[in-house]
mmCIF file with all atom_site columns, C-alpha atoms in Angstrom:
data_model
loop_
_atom_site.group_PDB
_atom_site.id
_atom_site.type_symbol
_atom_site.label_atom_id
_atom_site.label_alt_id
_atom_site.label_comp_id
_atom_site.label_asym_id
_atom_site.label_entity_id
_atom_site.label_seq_id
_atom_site.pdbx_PDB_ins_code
_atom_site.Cartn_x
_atom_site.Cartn_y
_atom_site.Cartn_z
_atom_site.occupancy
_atom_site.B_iso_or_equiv
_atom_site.pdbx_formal_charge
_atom_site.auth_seq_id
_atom_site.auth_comp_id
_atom_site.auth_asym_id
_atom_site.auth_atom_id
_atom_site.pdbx_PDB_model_num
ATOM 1   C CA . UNK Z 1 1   ? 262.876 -212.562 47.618 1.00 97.00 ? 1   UNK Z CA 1
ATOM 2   C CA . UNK Z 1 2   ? 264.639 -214.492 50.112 1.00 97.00 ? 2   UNK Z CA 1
ATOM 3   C CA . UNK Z 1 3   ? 263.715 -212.382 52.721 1.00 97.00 ? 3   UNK Z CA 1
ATOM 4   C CA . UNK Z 1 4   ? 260.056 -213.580 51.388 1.00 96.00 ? 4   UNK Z CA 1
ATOM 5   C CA . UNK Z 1 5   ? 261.372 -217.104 51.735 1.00 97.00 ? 5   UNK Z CA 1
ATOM 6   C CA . UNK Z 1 6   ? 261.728 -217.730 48.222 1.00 98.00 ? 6   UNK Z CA 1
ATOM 7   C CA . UNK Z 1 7   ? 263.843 -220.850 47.214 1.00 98.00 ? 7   UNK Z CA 1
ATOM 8   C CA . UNK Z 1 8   ? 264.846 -221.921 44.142 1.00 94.00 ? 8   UNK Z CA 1
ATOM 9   C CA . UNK Z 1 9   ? 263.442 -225.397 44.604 1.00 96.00 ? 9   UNK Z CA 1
ATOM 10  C CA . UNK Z 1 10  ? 260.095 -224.336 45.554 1.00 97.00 ? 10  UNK Z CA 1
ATOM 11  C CA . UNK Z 1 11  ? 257.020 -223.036 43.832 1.00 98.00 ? 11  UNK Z CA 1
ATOM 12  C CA . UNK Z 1 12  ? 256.100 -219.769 44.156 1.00 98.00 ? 12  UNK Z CA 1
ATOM 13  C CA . UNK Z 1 13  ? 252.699 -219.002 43.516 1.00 98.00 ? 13  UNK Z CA 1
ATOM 14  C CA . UNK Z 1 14  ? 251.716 -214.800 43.194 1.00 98.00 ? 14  UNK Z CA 1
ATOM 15  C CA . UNK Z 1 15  ? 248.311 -213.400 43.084 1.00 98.00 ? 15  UNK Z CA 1
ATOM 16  C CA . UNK Z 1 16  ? 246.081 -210.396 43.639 1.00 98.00 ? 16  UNK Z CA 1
ATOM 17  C CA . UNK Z 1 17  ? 243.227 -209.028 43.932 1.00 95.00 ? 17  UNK Z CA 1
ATOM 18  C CA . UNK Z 1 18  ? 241.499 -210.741 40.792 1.00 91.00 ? 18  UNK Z CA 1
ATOM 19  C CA . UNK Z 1 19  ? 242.491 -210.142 37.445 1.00 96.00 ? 19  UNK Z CA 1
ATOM 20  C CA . UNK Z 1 20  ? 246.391 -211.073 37.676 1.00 98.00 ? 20  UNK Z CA 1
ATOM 21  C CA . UNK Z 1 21  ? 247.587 -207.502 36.330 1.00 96.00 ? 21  UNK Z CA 1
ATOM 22  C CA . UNK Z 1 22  ? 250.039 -207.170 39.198 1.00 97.00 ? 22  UNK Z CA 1
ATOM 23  C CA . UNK Z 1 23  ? 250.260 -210.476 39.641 1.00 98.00 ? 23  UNK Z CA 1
ATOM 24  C CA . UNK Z 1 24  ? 251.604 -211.056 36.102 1.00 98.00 ? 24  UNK Z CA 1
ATOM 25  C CA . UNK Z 1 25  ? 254.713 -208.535 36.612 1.00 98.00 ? 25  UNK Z CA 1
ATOM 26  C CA . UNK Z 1 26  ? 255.722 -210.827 39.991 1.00 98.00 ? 26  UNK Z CA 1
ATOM 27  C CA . UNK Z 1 27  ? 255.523 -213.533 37.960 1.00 98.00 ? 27  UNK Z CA 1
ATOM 28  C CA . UNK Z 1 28  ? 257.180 -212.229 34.819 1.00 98.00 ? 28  UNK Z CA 1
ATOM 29  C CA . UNK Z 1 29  ? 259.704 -210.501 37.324 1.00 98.00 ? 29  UNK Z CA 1
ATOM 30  C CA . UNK Z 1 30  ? 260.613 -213.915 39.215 1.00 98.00 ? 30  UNK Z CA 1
ATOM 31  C CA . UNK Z 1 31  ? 261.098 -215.968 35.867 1.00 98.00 ? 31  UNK Z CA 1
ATOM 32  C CA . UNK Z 1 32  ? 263.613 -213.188 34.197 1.00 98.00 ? 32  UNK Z CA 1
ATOM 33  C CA . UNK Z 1 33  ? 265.631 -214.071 36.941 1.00 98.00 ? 33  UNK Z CA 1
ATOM 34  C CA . UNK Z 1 34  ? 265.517 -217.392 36.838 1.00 98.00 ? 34  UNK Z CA 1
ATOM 35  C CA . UNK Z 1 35  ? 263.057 -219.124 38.962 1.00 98.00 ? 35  UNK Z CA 1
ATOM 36  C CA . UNK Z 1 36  ? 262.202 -222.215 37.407 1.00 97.00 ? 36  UNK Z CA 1
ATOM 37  C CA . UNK Z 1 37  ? 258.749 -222.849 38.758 1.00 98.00 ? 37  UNK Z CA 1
ATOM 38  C CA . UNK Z 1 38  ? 256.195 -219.347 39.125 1.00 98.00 ? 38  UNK Z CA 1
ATOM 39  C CA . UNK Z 1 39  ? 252.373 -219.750 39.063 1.00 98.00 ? 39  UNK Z CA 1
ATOM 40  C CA . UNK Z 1 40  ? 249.379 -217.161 38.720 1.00 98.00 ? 40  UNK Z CA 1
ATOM 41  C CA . UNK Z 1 41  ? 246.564 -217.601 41.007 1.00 98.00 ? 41  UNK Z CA 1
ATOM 42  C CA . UNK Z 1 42  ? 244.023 -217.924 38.126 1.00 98.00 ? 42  UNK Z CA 1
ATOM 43  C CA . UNK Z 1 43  ? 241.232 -215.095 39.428 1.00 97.00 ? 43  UNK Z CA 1
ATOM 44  C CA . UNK Z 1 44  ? 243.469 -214.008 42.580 1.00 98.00 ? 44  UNK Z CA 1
ATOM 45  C CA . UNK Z 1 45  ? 242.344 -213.831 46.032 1.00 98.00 ? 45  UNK Z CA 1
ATOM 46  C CA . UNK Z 1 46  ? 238.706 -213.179 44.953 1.00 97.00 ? 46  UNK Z CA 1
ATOM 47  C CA . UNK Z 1 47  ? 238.571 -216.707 43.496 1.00 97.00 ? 47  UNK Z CA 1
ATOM 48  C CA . UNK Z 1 48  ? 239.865 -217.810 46.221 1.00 97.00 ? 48  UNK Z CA 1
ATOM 49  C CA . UNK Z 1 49  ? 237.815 -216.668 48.984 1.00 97.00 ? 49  UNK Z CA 1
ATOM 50  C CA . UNK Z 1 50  ? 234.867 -216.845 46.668 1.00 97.00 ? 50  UNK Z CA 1
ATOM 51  C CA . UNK Z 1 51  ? 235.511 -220.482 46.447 1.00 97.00 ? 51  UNK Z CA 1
ATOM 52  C CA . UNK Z 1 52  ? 235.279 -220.178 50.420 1.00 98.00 ? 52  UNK Z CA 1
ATOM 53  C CA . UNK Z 1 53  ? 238.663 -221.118 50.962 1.00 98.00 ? 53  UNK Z CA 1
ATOM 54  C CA . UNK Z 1 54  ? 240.551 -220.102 54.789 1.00 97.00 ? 54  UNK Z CA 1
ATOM 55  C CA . UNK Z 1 55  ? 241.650 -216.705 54.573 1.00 97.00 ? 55  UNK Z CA 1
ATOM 56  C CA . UNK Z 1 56  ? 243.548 -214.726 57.596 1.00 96.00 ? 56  UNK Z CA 1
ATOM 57  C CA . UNK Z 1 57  ? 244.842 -211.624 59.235 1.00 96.00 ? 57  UNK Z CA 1
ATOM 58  C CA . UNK Z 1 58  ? 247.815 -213.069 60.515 1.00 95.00 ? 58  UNK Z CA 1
ATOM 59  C CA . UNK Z 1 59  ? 251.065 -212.088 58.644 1.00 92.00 ? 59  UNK Z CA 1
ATOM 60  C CA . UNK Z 1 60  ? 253.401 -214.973 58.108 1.00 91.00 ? 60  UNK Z CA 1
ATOM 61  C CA . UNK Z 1 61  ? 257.252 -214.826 59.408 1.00 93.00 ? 61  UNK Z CA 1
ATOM 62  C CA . UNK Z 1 62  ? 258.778 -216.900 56.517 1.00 95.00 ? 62  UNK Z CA 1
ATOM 63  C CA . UNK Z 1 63  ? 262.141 -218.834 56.915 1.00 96.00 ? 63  UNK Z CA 1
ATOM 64  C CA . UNK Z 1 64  ? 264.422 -216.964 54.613 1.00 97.00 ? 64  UNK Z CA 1
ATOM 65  C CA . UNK Z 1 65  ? 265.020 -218.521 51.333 1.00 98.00 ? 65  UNK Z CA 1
ATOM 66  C CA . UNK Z 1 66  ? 267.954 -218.993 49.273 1.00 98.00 ? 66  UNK Z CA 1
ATOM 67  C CA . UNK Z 1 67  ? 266.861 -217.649 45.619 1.00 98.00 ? 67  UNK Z CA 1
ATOM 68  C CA . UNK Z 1 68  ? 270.083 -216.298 43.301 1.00 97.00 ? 68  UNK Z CA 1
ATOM 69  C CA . UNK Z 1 69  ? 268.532 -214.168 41.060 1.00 97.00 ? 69  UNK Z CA 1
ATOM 70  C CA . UNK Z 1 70  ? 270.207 -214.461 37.532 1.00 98.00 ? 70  UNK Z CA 1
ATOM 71  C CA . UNK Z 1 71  ? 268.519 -211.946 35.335 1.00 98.00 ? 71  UNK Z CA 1
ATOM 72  C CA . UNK Z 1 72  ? 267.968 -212.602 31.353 1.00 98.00 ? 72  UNK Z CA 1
ATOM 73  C CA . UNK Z 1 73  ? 266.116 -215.619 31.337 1.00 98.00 ? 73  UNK Z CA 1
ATOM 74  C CA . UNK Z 1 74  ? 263.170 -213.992 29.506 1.00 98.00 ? 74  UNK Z CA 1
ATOM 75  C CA . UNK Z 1 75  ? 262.987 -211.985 26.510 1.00 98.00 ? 75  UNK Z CA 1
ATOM 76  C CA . UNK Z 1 76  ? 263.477 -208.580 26.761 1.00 98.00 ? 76  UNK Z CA 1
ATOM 77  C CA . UNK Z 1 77  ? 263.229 -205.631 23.943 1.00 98.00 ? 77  UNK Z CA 1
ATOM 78  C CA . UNK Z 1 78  ? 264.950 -202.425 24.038 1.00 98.00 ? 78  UNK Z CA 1
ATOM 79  C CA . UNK Z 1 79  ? 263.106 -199.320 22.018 1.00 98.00 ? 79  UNK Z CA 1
ATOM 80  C CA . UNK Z 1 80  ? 265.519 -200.290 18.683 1.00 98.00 ? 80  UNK Z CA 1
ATOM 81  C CA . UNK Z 1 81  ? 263.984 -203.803 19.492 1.00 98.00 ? 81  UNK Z CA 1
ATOM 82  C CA . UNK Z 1 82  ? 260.451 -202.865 19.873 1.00 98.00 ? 82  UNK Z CA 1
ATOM 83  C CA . UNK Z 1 83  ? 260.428 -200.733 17.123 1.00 97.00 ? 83  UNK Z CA 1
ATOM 84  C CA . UNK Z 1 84  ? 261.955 -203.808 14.841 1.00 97.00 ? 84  UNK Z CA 1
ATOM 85  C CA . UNK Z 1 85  ? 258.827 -205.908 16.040 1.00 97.00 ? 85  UNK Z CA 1
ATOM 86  C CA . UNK Z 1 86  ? 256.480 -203.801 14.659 1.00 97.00 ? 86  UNK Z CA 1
ATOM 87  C CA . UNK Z 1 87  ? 257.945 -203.685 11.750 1.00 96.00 ? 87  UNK Z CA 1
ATOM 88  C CA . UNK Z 1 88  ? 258.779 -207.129 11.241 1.00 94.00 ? 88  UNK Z CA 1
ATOM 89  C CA . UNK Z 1 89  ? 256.613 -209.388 12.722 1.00 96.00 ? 89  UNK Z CA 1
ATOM 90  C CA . UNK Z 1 90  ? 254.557 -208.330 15.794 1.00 98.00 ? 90  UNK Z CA 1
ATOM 91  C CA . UNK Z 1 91  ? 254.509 -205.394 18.771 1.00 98.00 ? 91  UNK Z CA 1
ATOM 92  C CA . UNK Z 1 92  ? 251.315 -205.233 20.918 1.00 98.00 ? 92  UNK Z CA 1
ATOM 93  C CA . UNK Z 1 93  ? 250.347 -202.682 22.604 1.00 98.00 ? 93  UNK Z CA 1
ATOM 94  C CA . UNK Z 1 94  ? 248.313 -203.780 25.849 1.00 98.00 ? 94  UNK Z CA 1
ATOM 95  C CA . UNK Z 1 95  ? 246.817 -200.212 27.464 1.00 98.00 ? 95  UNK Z CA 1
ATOM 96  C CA . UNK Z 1 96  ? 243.375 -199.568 26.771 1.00 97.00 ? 96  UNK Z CA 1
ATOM 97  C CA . UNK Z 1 97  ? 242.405 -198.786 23.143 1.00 97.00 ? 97  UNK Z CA 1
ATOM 98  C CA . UNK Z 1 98  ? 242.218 -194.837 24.029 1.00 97.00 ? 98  UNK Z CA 1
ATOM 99  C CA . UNK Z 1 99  ? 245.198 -194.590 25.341 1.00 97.00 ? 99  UNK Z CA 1
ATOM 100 C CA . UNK Z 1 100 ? 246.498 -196.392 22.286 1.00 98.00 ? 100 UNK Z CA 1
ATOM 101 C CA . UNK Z 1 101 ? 244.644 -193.909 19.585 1.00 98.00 ? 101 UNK Z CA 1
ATOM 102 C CA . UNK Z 1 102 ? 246.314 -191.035 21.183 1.00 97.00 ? 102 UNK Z CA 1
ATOM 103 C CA . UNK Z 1 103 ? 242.898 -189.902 22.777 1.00 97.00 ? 103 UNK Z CA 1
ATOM 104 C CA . UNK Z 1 104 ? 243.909 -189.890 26.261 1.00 96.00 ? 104 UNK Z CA 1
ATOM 105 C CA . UNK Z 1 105 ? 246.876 -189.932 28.534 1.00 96.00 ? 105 UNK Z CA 1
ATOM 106 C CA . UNK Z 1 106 ? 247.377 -189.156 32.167 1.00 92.00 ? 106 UNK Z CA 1
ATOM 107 C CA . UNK Z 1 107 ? 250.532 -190.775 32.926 1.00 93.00 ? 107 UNK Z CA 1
ATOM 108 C CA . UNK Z 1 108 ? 253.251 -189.654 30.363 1.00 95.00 ? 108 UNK Z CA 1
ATOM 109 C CA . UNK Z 1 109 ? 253.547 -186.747 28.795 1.00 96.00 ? 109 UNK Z CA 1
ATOM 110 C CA . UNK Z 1 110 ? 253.075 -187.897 25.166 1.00 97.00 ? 110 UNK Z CA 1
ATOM 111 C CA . UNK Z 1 111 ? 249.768 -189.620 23.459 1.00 98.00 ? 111 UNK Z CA 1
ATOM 112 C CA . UNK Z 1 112 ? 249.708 -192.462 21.240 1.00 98.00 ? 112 UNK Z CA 1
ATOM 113 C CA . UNK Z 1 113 ? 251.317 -195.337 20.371 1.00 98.00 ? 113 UNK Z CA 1
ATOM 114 C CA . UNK Z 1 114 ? 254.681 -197.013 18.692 1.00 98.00 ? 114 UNK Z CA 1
ATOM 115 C CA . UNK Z 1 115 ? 253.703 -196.804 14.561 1.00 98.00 ? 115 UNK Z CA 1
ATOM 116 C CA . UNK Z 1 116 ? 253.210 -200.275 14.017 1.00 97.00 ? 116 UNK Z CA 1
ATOM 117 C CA . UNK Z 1 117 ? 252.173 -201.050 17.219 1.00 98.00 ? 117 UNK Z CA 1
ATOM 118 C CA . UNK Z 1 118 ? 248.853 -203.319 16.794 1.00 98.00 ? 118 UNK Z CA 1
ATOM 119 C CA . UNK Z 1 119 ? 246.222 -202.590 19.889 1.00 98.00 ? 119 UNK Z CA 1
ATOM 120 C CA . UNK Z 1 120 ? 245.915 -205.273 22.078 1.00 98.00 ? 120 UNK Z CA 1
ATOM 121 C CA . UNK Z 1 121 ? 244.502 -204.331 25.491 1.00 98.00 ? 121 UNK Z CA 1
ATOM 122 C CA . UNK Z 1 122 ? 245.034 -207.076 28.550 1.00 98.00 ? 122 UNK Z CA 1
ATOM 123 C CA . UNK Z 1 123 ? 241.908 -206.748 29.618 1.00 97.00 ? 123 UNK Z CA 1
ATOM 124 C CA . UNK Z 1 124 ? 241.060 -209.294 26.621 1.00 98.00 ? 124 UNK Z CA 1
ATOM 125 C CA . UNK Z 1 125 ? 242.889 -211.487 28.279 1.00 98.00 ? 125 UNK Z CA 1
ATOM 126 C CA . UNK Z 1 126 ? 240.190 -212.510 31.010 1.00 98.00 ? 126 UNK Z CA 1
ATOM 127 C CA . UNK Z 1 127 ? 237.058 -213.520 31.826 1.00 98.00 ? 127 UNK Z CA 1
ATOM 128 C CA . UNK Z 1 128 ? 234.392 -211.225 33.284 1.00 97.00 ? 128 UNK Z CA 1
ATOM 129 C CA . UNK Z 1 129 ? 235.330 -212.715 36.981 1.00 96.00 ? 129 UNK Z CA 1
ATOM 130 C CA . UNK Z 1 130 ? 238.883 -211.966 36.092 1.00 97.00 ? 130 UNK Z CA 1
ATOM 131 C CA . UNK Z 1 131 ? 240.130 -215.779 35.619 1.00 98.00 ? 131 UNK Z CA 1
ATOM 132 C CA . UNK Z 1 132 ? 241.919 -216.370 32.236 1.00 98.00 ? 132 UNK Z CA 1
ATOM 133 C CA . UNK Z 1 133 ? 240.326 -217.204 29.309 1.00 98.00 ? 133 UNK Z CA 1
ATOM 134 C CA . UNK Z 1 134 ? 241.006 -220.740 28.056 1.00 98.00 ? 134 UNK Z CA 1
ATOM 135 C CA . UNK Z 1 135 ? 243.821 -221.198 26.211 1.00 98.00 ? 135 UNK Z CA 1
ATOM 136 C CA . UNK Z 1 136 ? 242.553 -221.921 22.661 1.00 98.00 ? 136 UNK Z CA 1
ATOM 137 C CA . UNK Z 1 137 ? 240.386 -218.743 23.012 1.00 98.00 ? 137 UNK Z CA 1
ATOM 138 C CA . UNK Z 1 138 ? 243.334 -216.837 23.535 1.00 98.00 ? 138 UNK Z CA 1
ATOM 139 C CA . UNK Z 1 139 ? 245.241 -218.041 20.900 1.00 98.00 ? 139 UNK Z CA 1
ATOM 140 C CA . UNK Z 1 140 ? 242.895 -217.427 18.554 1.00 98.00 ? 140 UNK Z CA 1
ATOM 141 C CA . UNK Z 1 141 ? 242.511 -213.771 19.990 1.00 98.00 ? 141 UNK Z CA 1
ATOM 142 C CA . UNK Z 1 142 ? 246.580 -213.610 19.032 1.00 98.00 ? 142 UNK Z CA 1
ATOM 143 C CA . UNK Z 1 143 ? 246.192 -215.065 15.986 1.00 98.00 ? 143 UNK Z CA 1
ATOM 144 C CA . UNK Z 1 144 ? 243.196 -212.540 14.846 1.00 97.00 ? 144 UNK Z CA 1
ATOM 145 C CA . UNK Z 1 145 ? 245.695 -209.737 16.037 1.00 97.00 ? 145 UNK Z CA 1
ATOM 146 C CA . UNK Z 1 146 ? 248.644 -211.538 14.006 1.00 97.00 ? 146 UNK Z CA 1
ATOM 147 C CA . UNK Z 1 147 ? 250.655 -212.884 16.946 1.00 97.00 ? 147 UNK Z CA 1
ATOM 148 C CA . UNK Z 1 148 ? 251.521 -216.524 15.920 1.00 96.00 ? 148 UNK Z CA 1
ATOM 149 C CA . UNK Z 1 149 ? 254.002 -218.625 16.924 1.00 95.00 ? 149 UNK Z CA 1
ATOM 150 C CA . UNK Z 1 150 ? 256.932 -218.650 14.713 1.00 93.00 ? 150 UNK Z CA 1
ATOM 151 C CA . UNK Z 1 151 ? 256.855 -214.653 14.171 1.00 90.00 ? 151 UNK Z CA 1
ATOM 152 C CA . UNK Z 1 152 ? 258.529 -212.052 16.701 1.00 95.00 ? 152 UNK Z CA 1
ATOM 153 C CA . UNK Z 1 153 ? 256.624 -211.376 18.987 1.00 98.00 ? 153 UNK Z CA 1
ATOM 154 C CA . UNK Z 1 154 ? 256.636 -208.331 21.286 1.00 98.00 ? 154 UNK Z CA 1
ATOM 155 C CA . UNK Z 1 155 ? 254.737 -206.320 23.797 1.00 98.00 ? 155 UNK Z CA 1
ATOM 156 C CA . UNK Z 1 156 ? 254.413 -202.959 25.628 1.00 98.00 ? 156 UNK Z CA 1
ATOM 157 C CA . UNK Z 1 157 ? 251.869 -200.733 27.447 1.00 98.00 ? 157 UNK Z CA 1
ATOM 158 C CA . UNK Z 1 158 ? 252.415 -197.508 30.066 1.00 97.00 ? 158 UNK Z CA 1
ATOM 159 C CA . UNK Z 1 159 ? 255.520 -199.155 31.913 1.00 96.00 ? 159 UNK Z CA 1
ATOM 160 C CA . UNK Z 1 160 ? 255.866 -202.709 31.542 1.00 95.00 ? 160 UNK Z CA 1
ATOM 161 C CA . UNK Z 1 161 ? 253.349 -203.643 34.259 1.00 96.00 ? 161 UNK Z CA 1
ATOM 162 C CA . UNK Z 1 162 ? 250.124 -204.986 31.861 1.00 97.00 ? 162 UNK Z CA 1
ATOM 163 C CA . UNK Z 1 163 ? 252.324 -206.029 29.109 1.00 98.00 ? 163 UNK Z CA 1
ATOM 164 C CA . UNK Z 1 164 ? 253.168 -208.745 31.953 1.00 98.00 ? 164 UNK Z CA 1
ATOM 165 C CA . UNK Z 1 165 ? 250.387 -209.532 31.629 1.00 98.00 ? 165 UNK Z CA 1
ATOM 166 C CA . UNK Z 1 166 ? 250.072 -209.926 28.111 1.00 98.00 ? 166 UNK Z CA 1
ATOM 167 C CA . UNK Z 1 167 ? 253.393 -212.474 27.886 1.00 98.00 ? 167 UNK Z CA 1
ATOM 168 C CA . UNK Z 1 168 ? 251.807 -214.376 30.295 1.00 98.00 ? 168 UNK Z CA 1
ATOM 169 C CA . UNK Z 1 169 ? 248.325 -215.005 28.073 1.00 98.00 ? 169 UNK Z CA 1
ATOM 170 C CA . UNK Z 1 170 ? 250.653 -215.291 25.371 1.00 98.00 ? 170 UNK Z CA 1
ATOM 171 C CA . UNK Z 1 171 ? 252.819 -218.169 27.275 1.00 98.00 ? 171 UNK Z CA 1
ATOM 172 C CA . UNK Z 1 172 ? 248.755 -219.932 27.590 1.00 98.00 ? 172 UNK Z CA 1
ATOM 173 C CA . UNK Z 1 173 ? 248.313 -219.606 24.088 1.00 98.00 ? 173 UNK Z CA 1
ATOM 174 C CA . UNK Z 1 174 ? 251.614 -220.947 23.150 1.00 98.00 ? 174 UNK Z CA 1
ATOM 175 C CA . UNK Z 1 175 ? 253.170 -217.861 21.833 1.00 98.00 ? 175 UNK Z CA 1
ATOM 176 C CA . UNK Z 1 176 ? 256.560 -217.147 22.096 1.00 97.00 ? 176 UNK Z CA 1
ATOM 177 C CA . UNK Z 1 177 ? 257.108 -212.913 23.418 1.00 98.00 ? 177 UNK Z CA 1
ATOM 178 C CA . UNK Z 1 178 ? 259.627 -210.781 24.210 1.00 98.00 ? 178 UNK Z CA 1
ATOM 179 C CA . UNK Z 1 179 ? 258.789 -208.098 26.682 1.00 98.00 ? 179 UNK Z CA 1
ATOM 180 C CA . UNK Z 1 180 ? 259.502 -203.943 26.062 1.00 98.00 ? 180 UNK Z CA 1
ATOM 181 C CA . UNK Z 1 181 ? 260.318 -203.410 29.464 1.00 97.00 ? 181 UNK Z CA 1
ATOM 182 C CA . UNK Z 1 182 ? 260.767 -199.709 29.360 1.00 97.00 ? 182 UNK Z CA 1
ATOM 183 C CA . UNK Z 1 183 ? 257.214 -199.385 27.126 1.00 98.00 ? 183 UNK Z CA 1
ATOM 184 C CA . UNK Z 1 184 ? 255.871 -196.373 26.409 1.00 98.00 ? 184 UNK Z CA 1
ATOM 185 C CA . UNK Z 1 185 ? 257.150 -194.013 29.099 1.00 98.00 ? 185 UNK Z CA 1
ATOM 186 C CA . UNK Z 1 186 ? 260.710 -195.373 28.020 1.00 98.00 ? 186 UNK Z CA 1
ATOM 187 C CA . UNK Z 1 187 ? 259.538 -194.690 24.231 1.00 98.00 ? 187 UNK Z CA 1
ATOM 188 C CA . UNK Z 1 188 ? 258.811 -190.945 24.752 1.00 98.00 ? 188 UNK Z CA 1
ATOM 189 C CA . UNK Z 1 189 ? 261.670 -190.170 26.793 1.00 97.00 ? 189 UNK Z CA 1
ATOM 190 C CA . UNK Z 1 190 ? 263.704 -189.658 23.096 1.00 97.00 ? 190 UNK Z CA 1
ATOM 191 C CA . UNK Z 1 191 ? 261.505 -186.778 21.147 1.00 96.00 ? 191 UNK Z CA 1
ATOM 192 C CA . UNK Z 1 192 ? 263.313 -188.288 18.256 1.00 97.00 ? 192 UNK Z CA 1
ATOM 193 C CA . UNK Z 1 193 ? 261.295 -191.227 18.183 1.00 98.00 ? 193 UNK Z CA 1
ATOM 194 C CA . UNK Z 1 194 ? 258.015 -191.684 15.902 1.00 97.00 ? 194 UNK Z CA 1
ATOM 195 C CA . UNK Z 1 195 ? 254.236 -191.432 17.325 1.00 98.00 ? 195 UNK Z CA 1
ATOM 196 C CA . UNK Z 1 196 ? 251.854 -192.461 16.036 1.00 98.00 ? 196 UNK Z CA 1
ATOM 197 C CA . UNK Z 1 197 ? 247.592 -191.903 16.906 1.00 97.00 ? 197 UNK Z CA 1
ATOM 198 C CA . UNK Z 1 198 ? 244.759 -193.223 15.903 1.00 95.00 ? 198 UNK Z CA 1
ATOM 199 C CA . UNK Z 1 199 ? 243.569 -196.651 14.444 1.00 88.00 ? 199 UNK Z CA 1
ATOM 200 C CA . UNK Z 1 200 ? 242.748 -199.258 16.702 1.00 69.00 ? 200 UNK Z CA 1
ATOM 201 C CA . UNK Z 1 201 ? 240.167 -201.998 15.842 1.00 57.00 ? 201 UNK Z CA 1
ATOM 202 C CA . UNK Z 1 202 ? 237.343 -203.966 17.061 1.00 50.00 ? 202 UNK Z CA 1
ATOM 203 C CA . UNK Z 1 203 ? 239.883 -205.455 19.782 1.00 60.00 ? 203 UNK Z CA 1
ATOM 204 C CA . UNK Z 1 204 ? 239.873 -202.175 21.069 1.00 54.00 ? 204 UNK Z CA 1
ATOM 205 C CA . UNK Z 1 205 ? 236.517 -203.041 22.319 1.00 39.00 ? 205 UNK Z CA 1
ATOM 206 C CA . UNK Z 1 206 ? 238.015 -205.787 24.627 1.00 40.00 ? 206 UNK Z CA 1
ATOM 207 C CA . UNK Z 1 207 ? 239.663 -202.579 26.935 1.00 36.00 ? 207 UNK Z CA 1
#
């Protein structure tokens, strides 16, 4: 990061192609440790140049910064932790709803989903031109999927990537999460651990 000419006393904003799924992660990545001030690009670099804004070629030869990165300064959950969520107050699971129900999976070697786990794909989390939806709207999304604030609150999908995503619709709808870093692929590395398939519900329709 400071080779990217990240300081600690300047913004960073991060942003991709559209629909902040990568984007999210940077951000998530840069608060954990510790940079006070991280922005989205709300609809990425196609809102931007959509909104005919300068783009360029060139690549930029930053000054090098002087970030410190001090990790834990988000909420993280370990499989014991995850698994307490869902039974306790709230685990979300963001990957599409098939992946959830078990009915496919081409990344890990094990369907399904954590029992408990309530389907909650991030693709919900935007609009059809891949900006956010407002912030009311999402939390009453949360709040139909029992994520309030107040309640633990966790998320997880393949491998931590679009549950980034999800903490960061959460943080817009003012709900407190702790991110499964690990998520699934860390789940099914113990055969000892519970799967579950199956269920879903009309939120499923969202991913």
């Amino acid at each position: 990061m400071r080779a990217a000419g990240v300081s600690r006393d300047r913004p960073v904003v991060v942003y991709d192609d559209g629909d902040a799924m990568s984007a999210a992660r940077g951000w998530w990545t840069l608060r954990f440790f510790g940079h006070p001030d991280v922005r989205v690009l709300d609809g990425g670099y196609r809102a931007w140049a959509g909104a005919g804004l300068p783009v360029t070629t060139a690549g930029p030869a930053p000054v090098p910064g002087d970030f410190i990165a001090d990790p834990g300064q988000m909420p993280v959950l370990d499989a014991a932790g995850a698994q307490a969520a869902a039974r306790t107050g709230r685990l979300l699971d963001a990957r599409a709803g098939e992946r959830y129900r078990g009915e496919t999976e081409l990344v890990d070697p094990v369907a399904g989903h954590i029992p408990g786990a309530v389907s909650a794909p991030a693709t919900g989390n935007v609009n059809p031109d891949g900006t956010f939806r407002d912030p009311a709207e999402l939390a009453a999304r949360f709040a139909g999927l029992g994520a309030v604030p107040g309640a633990p609150v966790g998320t997880y999908c393949g491998s931590g990537v679009t549950a980034a995503h999800e903490i960061l619709a959460l943080t817009l709808a003012g709900v407190p999460a702790a991110l499964y870093v690990g998520s699934w692929s860390n789940w099914v590395t113990d055969p000892a651990r519970p799967v579950a398939t199956g269920g879903g519900g009309p939120d499923d329709a969202t991913g």
